[in-house]
Coordinates of C-alpha atoms in Angstrom, one line a residue:
M807 CA 0.0 0.0 0.0
S808 CA 1.4 3.3 -1.1
E809 CA 2.2 6.0 1.5
E810 CA -0.6 8.2 -0.1
M811 CA -3.2 5.5 0.6
N812 CA -2.0 5.1 4.2
V813 CA -2.4 8.8 4.8
Q814 CA -5.9 8.7 3.3
A815 CA -6.9 5.8 5.4
Q816 CA -5.5 7.5 8.5
N817 CA -7.5 10.7 7.7
E818 CA -10.7 8.7 7.2
A819 CA -10.2 6.9 10.5
E820 CA -9.5 10.2 12.3
A821 CA -12.6 11.7 10.6
A822 CA -14.7 8.7 11.7
M823 CA -13.3 9.0 15.3
S824 CA -14.3 12.7 15.3
Q825 CA -17.9 11.6 14.7
V826 CA -17.9 9.3 17.6
T827 CA -19.5 10.8 20.7
V828 CA -17.1 11.2 23.6
I829 CA -18.7 10.1 26.8
K830 CA -17.6 9.4 30.3
K831 CA -19.2 7.9 33.5
G832 CA -22.0 10.2 34.8
D833 CA -22.8 11.7 31.5
I834 CA -26.4 12.0 30.4
V835 CA -27.0 11.2 26.8
T836 CA -29.9 10.6 24.4
G837 CA -30.1 7.4 22.3
K838 CA -32.5 5.1 20.5
I839 CA -33.5 1.6 21.4
V840 CA -32.1 -0.8 18.8
K841 CA -32.8 -4.2 20.4
V842 CA -34.8 -5.5 23.3
E843 CA -33.6 -8.7 25.0
D844 CA -34.5 -10.6 28.1
S845 CA -31.6 -9.2 30.1
G846 CA -32.1 -5.6 29.0
A847 CA -32.1 -3.2 26.0
L848 CA -29.4 -2.1 23.6
V849 CA -29.2 1.6 22.9
D850 CA -27.4 3.5 20.1
V851 CA -26.1 6.7 21.8
G852 CA -23.7 7.6 19.0
Y853 CA -20.7 5.9 20.7
K854 CA -18.4 3.5 19.0
Y855 CA -20.5 0.6 20.3
D856 CA -24.0 0.2 21.7
G857 CA -24.7 0.6 25.3
L858 CA -26.8 -1.8 27.5
I859 CA -29.6 -0.9 29.9
P860 CA -29.8 -3.8 32.3
L861 CA -33.3 -4.9 33.3
K862 CA -33.0 -3.4 36.8
E863 CA -32.0 0.0 35.3
L864 CA -35.0 0.1 33.0
S865 CA -37.6 0.8 35.6
S866 CA -38.0 1.9 39.2
V867 CA -40.2 -1.1 39.8
G868 CA -39.6 -4.8 39.3
I869 CA -40.3 -6.0 35.7
D870 CA -40.0 -9.5 34.1
S871 CA -38.9 -8.4 30.7
A872 CA -37.4 -5.3 29.0
N873 CA -40.3 -5.0 26.6
Q874 CA -42.5 -4.0 29.6
A875 CA -40.5 -0.8 29.8
V876 CA -39.2 0.1 26.3
E877 CA -39.6 -0.9 22.6
V878 CA -37.4 -0.8 19.5
G879 CA -37.1 2.6 17.9
Q880 CA -38.0 4.4 21.1
E881 CA -35.9 7.4 22.0
V882 CA -34.6 7.5 25.6
Q883 CA -32.5 9.6 27.8
V884 CA -30.0 7.6 29.9
K885 CA -27.2 8.1 32.3
V886 CA -23.8 6.5 31.8
I887 CA -23.1 4.4 34.9
G888 CA -20.2 2.3 33.6
I889 CA -17.8 2.3 30.6
N890 CA -15.0 -0.2 29.7
D891 CA -13.6 0.3 26.2
A892 CA -11.3 -2.6 26.5
K893 CA -14.3 -4.9 26.8
E894 CA -16.6 -2.7 24.8
E895 CA -18.9 -2.4 27.7
L896 CA -21.1 0.6 28.1
T897 CA -23.7 0.4 30.9
L898 CA -26.5 2.8 30.9
S899 CA -29.5 3.6 33.3
K900 CA -32.9 4.9 32.2
R901 CA -34.2 4.6 35.8
A902 CA -31.7 7.1 37.1
I903 CA -33.0 9.8 34.7
D904 CA -36.6 8.9 35.2
S905 CA -36.2 9.1 38.9
E906 CA -34.6 12.5 38.9
K907 CA -37.3 13.9 36.7
A908 CA -40.0 12.2 38.7
W909 CA -39.1 13.7 42.0
E910 CA -39.2 17.2 40.5
A911 CA -42.6 16.5 38.9
L912 CA -44.0 14.8 42.0
Q913 CA -43.3 17.8 44.2
A914 CA -45.2 20.0 41.7
Q915 CA -48.1 17.4 41.5
L916 CA -48.4 17.3 45.2
E917 CA -48.6 21.1 45.5
N918 CA -51.1 21.4 42.6
K919 CA -53.1 18.2 43.5
A920 CA -52.7 17.1 39.9
I921 CA -54.2 13.9 38.6
I922 CA -51.7 11.5 37.0
E923 CA -52.0 8.1 35.4
A924 CA -49.8 5.1 36.2
Q925 CA -50.0 1.4 35.5
V926 CA -50.0 -1.1 38.3
A927 CA -46.7 -3.0 38.2
E928 CA -47.1 -5.2 41.3
V929 CA -49.7 -6.3 43.7
V930 CA -48.1 -6.5 47.1
K931 CA -49.2 -7.0 50.7
G932 CA -51.2 -3.9 51.7
G933 CA -51.7 -2.3 48.3
L934 CA -50.4 -1.7 44.8
V935 CA -47.0 -0.6 43.3
V936 CA -47.0 1.7 40.3
D937 CA -44.2 3.1 38.1
I938 CA -44.2 6.9 38.1
G939 CA -40.5 7.3 37.4
V940 CA -39.9 6.2 41.0
R941 CA -41.6 3.4 42.9
G942 CA -45.0 4.6 44.0
F943 CA -47.3 2.9 46.5
V944 CA -51.0 2.9 46.6
P945 CA -52.3 1.6 49.9
A946 CA -55.3 -0.8 49.7
S947 CA -57.5 1.7 51.5
M948 CA -56.8 4.3 48.9
V949 CA -57.5 2.3 45.7
E950 CA -61.3 2.5 45.6
R951 CA -64.2 4.2 47.4
H952 CA -65.4 0.8 48.4
F953 CA -63.7 -2.1 50.1
V954 CA -61.8 -4.5 47.8
E955 CA -61.1 -7.9 49.1
D956 CA -58.7 -9.2 46.4
F957 CA -56.5 -7.1 44.1
A958 CA -55.1 -9.9 42.0
D959 CA -56.7 -8.7 38.8
Y960 CA -55.4 -5.1 39.3
K961 CA -52.0 -5.8 37.8
G962 CA -51.6 -4.0 34.5
R963 CA -54.6 -1.7 35.2
T964 CA -54.1 2.1 34.7
L965 CA -55.1 4.1 37.7
R966 CA -55.8 7.8 38.0
L967 CA -53.9 9.0 41.1
Q968 CA -53.1 12.0 43.3
V969 CA -49.8 12.3 45.2
K970 CA -50.6 12.2 48.9
E971 CA -47.0 12.1 50.4
I972 CA -43.4 12.1 49.2
D973 CA -40.1 11.6 51.0
R974 CA -37.1 11.6 48.7
E975 CA -34.6 10.6 51.3
K976 CA -36.6 7.5 52.1
N977 CA -37.5 7.0 48.4
K978 CA -41.1 7.0 49.5
V979 CA -44.2 8.1 47.4
I980 CA -47.8 7.5 48.6
L981 CA -50.6 7.9 46.1
S982 CA -54.4 7.7 46.1
Q983 CA -57.0 6.9 43.5
K984 CA -59.7 7.1 46.1
D985 CA -59.2 10.8 46.5
V986 CA -59.7 11.3 42.7
L987 CA -62.9 9.2 42.8
D988 CA -64.2 11.0 45.9
Q989 CA -63.8 14.4 44.2
E990 CA -65.5 13.1 41.1
Y991 CA -68.3 11.6 43.1
E992 CA -68.9 14.9 45.0
A993 CA -69.0 16.9 41.8
K994 CA -71.3 14.3 40.1
K995 CA -73.5 14.2 43.2
K996 CA -74.1 18.0 43.2
E997 CA -75.0 17.8 39.5
I998 CA -77.4 15.0 40.0
M999 CA -79.0 16.4 43.1
A1000 CA -79.6 19.6 41.3
G1001 CA -81.7 17.7 38.8
L1002 CA -83.8 15.7 41.2
T1003 CA -87.4 16.5 41.9
I1004 CA -89.7 15.3 44.6
G1005 CA -91.9 12.5 43.4
Q1006 CA -89.5 11.5 40.5
V1007 CA -89.3 7.8 39.8
L1008 CA -85.9 6.4 38.9
E1009 CA -84.2 3.0 38.4
G1010 CA -81.3 2.3 40.8
T1011 CA -79.0 -0.5 41.9
V1012 CA -78.8 -1.6 45.5
Q1013 CA -75.2 -0.9 46.7
R1014 CA -75.3 -2.0 50.4
L1015 CA -77.6 -2.9 53.2
T1016 CA -77.6 -1.7 56.8
Q1017 CA -79.9 -2.4 59.7
F1018 CA -81.9 0.8 59.0
G1019 CA -82.3 0.5 55.2
A1020 CA -80.6 0.1 51.8
F1021 CA -78.4 2.5 49.9
V1022 CA -79.3 2.7 46.2
D1023 CA -77.2 4.1 43.4
I1024 CA -79.4 6.3 41.2
G1025 CA -76.9 7.2 38.5
G1026 CA -73.7 8.2 40.3
I1027 CA -74.9 9.0 43.8
D1028 CA -76.4 6.9 46.6
G1029 CA -79.8 7.6 48.1
L1030 CA -81.2 5.9 51.3
V1031 CA -84.3 3.8 51.2
H1032 CA -85.3 3.7 54.9
I1033 CA -86.5 0.3 56.1
S1034 CA -90.0 1.9 56.6
E1035 CA -90.0 2.7 52.9
M1036 CA -89.0 -0.7 51.6
A1037 CA -92.5 -2.3 51.5
W1038 CA -96.0 -1.7 52.5
S1039 CA -95.8 -4.6 55.0
H1040 CA -93.6 -4.7 58.1
V1041 CA -89.9 -5.4 57.2
G1042 CA -87.6 -6.7 59.9
H1043 CA -84.4 -6.3 57.9
P1044 CA -83.8 -4.9 54.4
S1045 CA -82.5 -8.3 53.2
E1046 CA -86.0 -9.6 53.4
V1047 CA -86.8 -7.3 50.4
V1048 CA -83.6 -6.7 48.4
K1049 CA -80.0 -7.9 48.0
E1050 CA -76.9 -6.1 46.8
G1051 CA -76.9 -5.7 43.1
D1052 CA -80.6 -5.8 42.7
K1053 CA -82.2 -3.3 40.2
V1054 CA -85.1 -1.5 41.8
K1055 CA -87.5 1.3 41.1
V1056 CA -87.4 4.1 43.6
Q1057 CA -89.3 7.4 44.1
V1058 CA -87.6 10.5 45.4
L1059 CA -89.1 11.6 48.7
K1060 CA -86.6 14.3 49.9
V1061 CA -83.5 16.0 48.6
E1062 CA -81.2 17.8 51.1
P1063 CA -78.1 19.2 49.2
E1064 CA -76.8 20.8 52.4
K1065 CA -76.7 17.4 54.1
D1066 CA -75.7 15.5 51.0
K1067 CA -78.8 13.3 51.5
V1068 CA -81.4 11.9 49.2
S1069 CA -84.3 10.0 50.7
L1070 CA -85.9 7.3 48.5
S1071 CA -88.9 4.9 48.6
I1072 CA -89.4 1.6 47.0
K1073 CA -92.9 1.0 48.3
S1074 CA -94.2 4.3 46.8
T1075 CA -93.5 2.9 43.3
Q1076 CA -95.8 -0.1 44.0
A1077 CA -99.6 -0.4 44.4
G1078 CA -100.5 0.2 48.0
P1079 CA -102.2 -2.4 50.1
W1080 CA -105.4 -0.3 50.2
E1081 CA -105.6 -0.3 46.4
T1082 CA -104.9 -4.0 46.1
T1083 CA -107.1 -5.0 49.0
A1084 CA -110.0 -3.0 47.7
E1085 CA -110.1 -5.4 44.8
S1086 CA -110.3 -8.5 46.9
I1087 CA -112.3 -7.4 50.0
K1088 CA -115.9 -6.1 49.6
V1089 CA -118.5 -4.8 52.1
G1090 CA -120.3 -7.7 53.6
D1091 CA -117.4 -10.1 53.3
I1092 CA -116.3 -12.1 56.4
V1093 CA -112.5 -12.3 56.6
S1094 CA -109.9 -13.3 59.2
G1095 CA -107.6 -10.8 60.7
T1096 CA -105.1 -10.2 63.5
V1097 CA -105.7 -7.8 66.4
K1098 CA -103.0 -5.3 66.3
R1099 CA -103.9 -2.7 68.9
L1100 CA -106.5 -2.2 71.5
T1101 CA -107.9 1.2 72.6
T1102 CA -110.6 2.3 74.9
F1103 CA -113.0 2.7 72.0
G1104 CA -112.3 -0.5 70.1
A1105 CA -109.8 -2.7 68.4
F1106 CA -107.7 -2.3 65.2
V1107 CA -107.6 -5.6 63.2
E1108 CA -105.2 -6.2 60.3
V1109 CA -107.2 -7.8 57.5
A1110 CA -104.4 -7.7 54.9
P1111 CA -100.7 -6.7 55.0
G1112 CA -100.7 -3.0 55.8
V1113 CA -104.5 -2.7 56.0
E1114 CA -106.0 -2.2 59.4
G1115 CA -109.7 -1.7 60.2
L1116 CA -111.5 -0.6 63.4
V1117 CA -113.9 -2.8 65.3
H1118 CA -115.7 -0.3 67.4
I1119 CA -116.3 -1.4 71.0
S1120 CA -120.1 -1.7 70.2
Q1121 CA -119.2 -4.2 67.5
I1122 CA -117.0 -6.5 69.5
A1123 CA -119.6 -8.5 71.4
H1124 CA -123.4 -8.9 71.7
R1125 CA -123.2 -8.2 75.4
H1126 CA -122.1 -5.0 76.9
I1127 CA -118.4 -4.7 77.6
G1128 CA -116.6 -1.9 79.4
T1129 CA -113.3 -2.3 77.5
P1130 CA -112.0 -4.3 74.6
H1131 CA -109.4 -5.9 76.9
E1132 CA -112.2 -8.0 78.4
V1133 CA -112.7 -9.9 75.2
L1134 CA -109.6 -9.5 73.1
K1135 CA -105.8 -9.4 73.2
E1136 CA -103.2 -8.2 70.8
G1137 CA -102.0 -10.9 68.3
Q1138 CA -105.3 -12.8 68.5
E1139 CA -106.8 -14.1 65.3
V1140 CA -110.5 -13.2 64.8
N1141 CA -113.1 -13.3 62.1
V1142 CA -114.6 -9.9 61.2
K1143 CA -117.4 -8.7 58.9
V1144 CA -116.6 -5.7 56.6
L1145 CA -119.2 -3.0 57.3
D1146 CA -117.5 -0.3 55.3
F1147 CA -114.4 -0.1 53.1
N1148 CA -113.0 3.3 51.9
S1149 CA -109.6 2.9 50.3
A1150 CA -109.4 6.6 49.4
E1151 CA -109.6 7.6 53.1
K1152 CA -107.8 4.4 54.2
R1153 CA -110.7 3.5 56.5
V1154 CA -112.4 0.2 57.2
S1155 CA -115.2 -0.5 59.6
L1156 CA -115.4 -4.0 60.9
S1157 CA -117.6 -6.1 63.2
I1158 CA -116.8 -9.2 65.2
K1159 CA -120.3 -9.7 66.7
E1160 CA -121.9 -9.9 63.3
T1161 CA -119.9 -13.0 62.6
E1162 CA -121.4 -14.7 65.6
E1163 CA -125.0 -15.8 66.3
A1164 CA -126.7 -13.6 68.8
P1165 CA -127.5 -15.4 72.1
V1166 CA -131.2 -16.4 72.8
Q1167 CA -133.0 -14.1 75.3
E1168 CA -134.1 -16.0 78.4
A1169 CA -137.9 -15.9 79.1
K1170 CA -139.0 -14.2 82.3
P1171 CA -140.6 -16.2 85.2
E1172 CA -144.5 -16.3 85.0
K1173 CA -144.9 -14.3 88.2
E1174 CA -142.8 -11.4 86.8
R1175 CA -145.0 -11.1 83.7
Q1176 CA -148.1 -8.8 83.7
P1177 CA -151.1 -10.2 81.8
R1178 CA -152.3 -8.0 78.9
G1179 CA -156.0 -8.1 80.0
D1180 CA -155.3 -7.3 83.7
K1181 CA -158.1 -5.2 85.1
S1182 CA -156.8 -5.0 88.6
G1183 CA -156.3 -1.7 90.5
N1184 CA -152.7 -0.5 90.1
H1185 CA -152.3 -1.4 86.5
A1186 CA -155.7 0.0 85.5
K1187 CA -155.0 3.2 87.4
E1188 CA -151.6 3.6 85.8
I1189 CA -153.1 3.2 82.3
A1190 CA -155.9 5.6 83.1
N1191 CA -153.5 8.2 84.4
N1192 CA -151.1 8.0 81.5
E1193 CA -153.6 7.6 78.7
N1194 CA -156.5 9.6 80.1
V1195 CA -158.7 6.6 79.6
S1196 CA -160.9 4.3 81.9
L1197 CA -161.7 0.7 81.5
N1198 CA -165.3 -0.5 81.6
S1199 CA -166.5 -3.8 82.9
Q1200 CA -166.1 -5.4 79.5
G1201 CA -162.5 -4.3 79.2
L1202 CA -163.3 -1.8 76.5
S1203 CA -161.7 1.6 76.6
T1204 CA -164.1 4.6 76.9
T1205 CA -163.4 8.3 77.1
L1206 CA -164.1 10.2 80.4
G1207 CA -166.5 12.5 78.4
E1208 CA -168.6 9.6 77.5
L1209 CA -168.9 8.4 81.1
F1210 CA -169.5 11.7 82.9
G1211 CA -170.7 14.0 80.2
D1212 CA -174.3 14.4 81.6
K1213 CA -173.0 15.3 85.1
L1214 CA -170.5 17.7 83.7
A1215 CA -173.2 19.5 81.8
K1216 CA -174.8 20.6 85.2
F1217 CA -171.8 22.8 85.9
K1218 CA -172.1 24.7 82.7

C-alpha cells in the first residue's frame, strides 16, 4: 500500500473518530433503542459501540422483561453508569434519569393536587405498586371508594392518582386513587342532586344494606331507602326485600343538598295495600284478621298486610263490655265482617259480633210477667192516668167525656 493511501486511510479513521460521541461515566446522553432482550435493552447513543440498559436499570419497579418498559425505535434519555472500552462495555441507566425527573414532577403534582395516570406494576401486601419514574405505593384503603377484598386482577390496570405524600430521602411516594374518585363523586352528586325533583321515579342499583335501610345508586350518587319505605308490609331487615346488586325502582321523597342526603322509597312505586285490598275485599265479606292494637273505643284488626280496620267497642260482642281488653288481646286471630271499606280515606269499619250468632234471650218467670188483660187496680189506674182513659167492665176503653158527660153538663 502506497504512502498516499496510508495517509488517506488514517485521515478517514480520524474523521470517523471525530464523529464518535465522547462520553464518560456520569454523562447524560440521548439514544435510540435498537434491540430488546430478556436481560435488557441495547441503545445506540452515537458511541463506537452500543450501550446496554440492564433490566434493573430500566424501571424503578420490578419487571420481568425489558419489553415491559421500552420498545425498539423508542428514543430514551439515559445516564452512563459504567464504561469499559477494552471490553466494549457501556452500561446505561434509564431509571436514574426517570427518577430525577420524577421527583421534581412529584413535588409539583403534590402542590397542585394534579391527577396523574400510572400502571399497576405489582400487587403486594397492603396495596399496589406503580411506576411513576420512581416506585409509587397505593395503599389498599386508597384504591377504591369501596372495600376491595382481592387485588389480584389489578396488575396491568391504569389508575388515576393523586400524590398524597413524598419523602425523597426514604424514596417514599404514597398515592391515592380514592381521592380522585371522591372528588368526582362529589361533583357528580351535586350535579345529579340539582336535577332531582320530589316524586320523581328512577331506576337504581342496591349498593349496600344496613340495619336501617338500603343505599341505592341512582346514577352516580347513593340515596337511602329507609326500612320503613321498603315495603307496605312490616320489614324486619332490608335483606327480606332486596339484596346487593338488585335493580329497583325508587321514588324521590326528599333532597337535602346541604346534608348530601337523598331519601328514596321503593314502596311508593308499588300499588299500596289499600288499592290491592279494595279489589279483593268487599262490604259484607267475612274475613280473618289479627288484632294489632287495643284502645278504649275499640280494636284495630289487620285484614291484609298494611291494612287495618276498626272494630268499634259496640261491634265486639253482643253483650255490653266496658273495655275491649275484656274480650280481646293483641295478636289474637279473629273473624270480622266488613261493614264499610273506603280505600281513598284508608278507613275500614269491621264487626266481630256480626260474625257470631246472637244469644237467645231467656224468658222471664211467670210471676214477673203482667197479663195483657189485667183489670186490677194498680195497673188500670196507671193506664188511666197515663192515657187519660178508663176501663169499663167489659175491658173496653171509653173516654171520660162519655162516662161523665151528663154530670159535667150541670156545671155549665
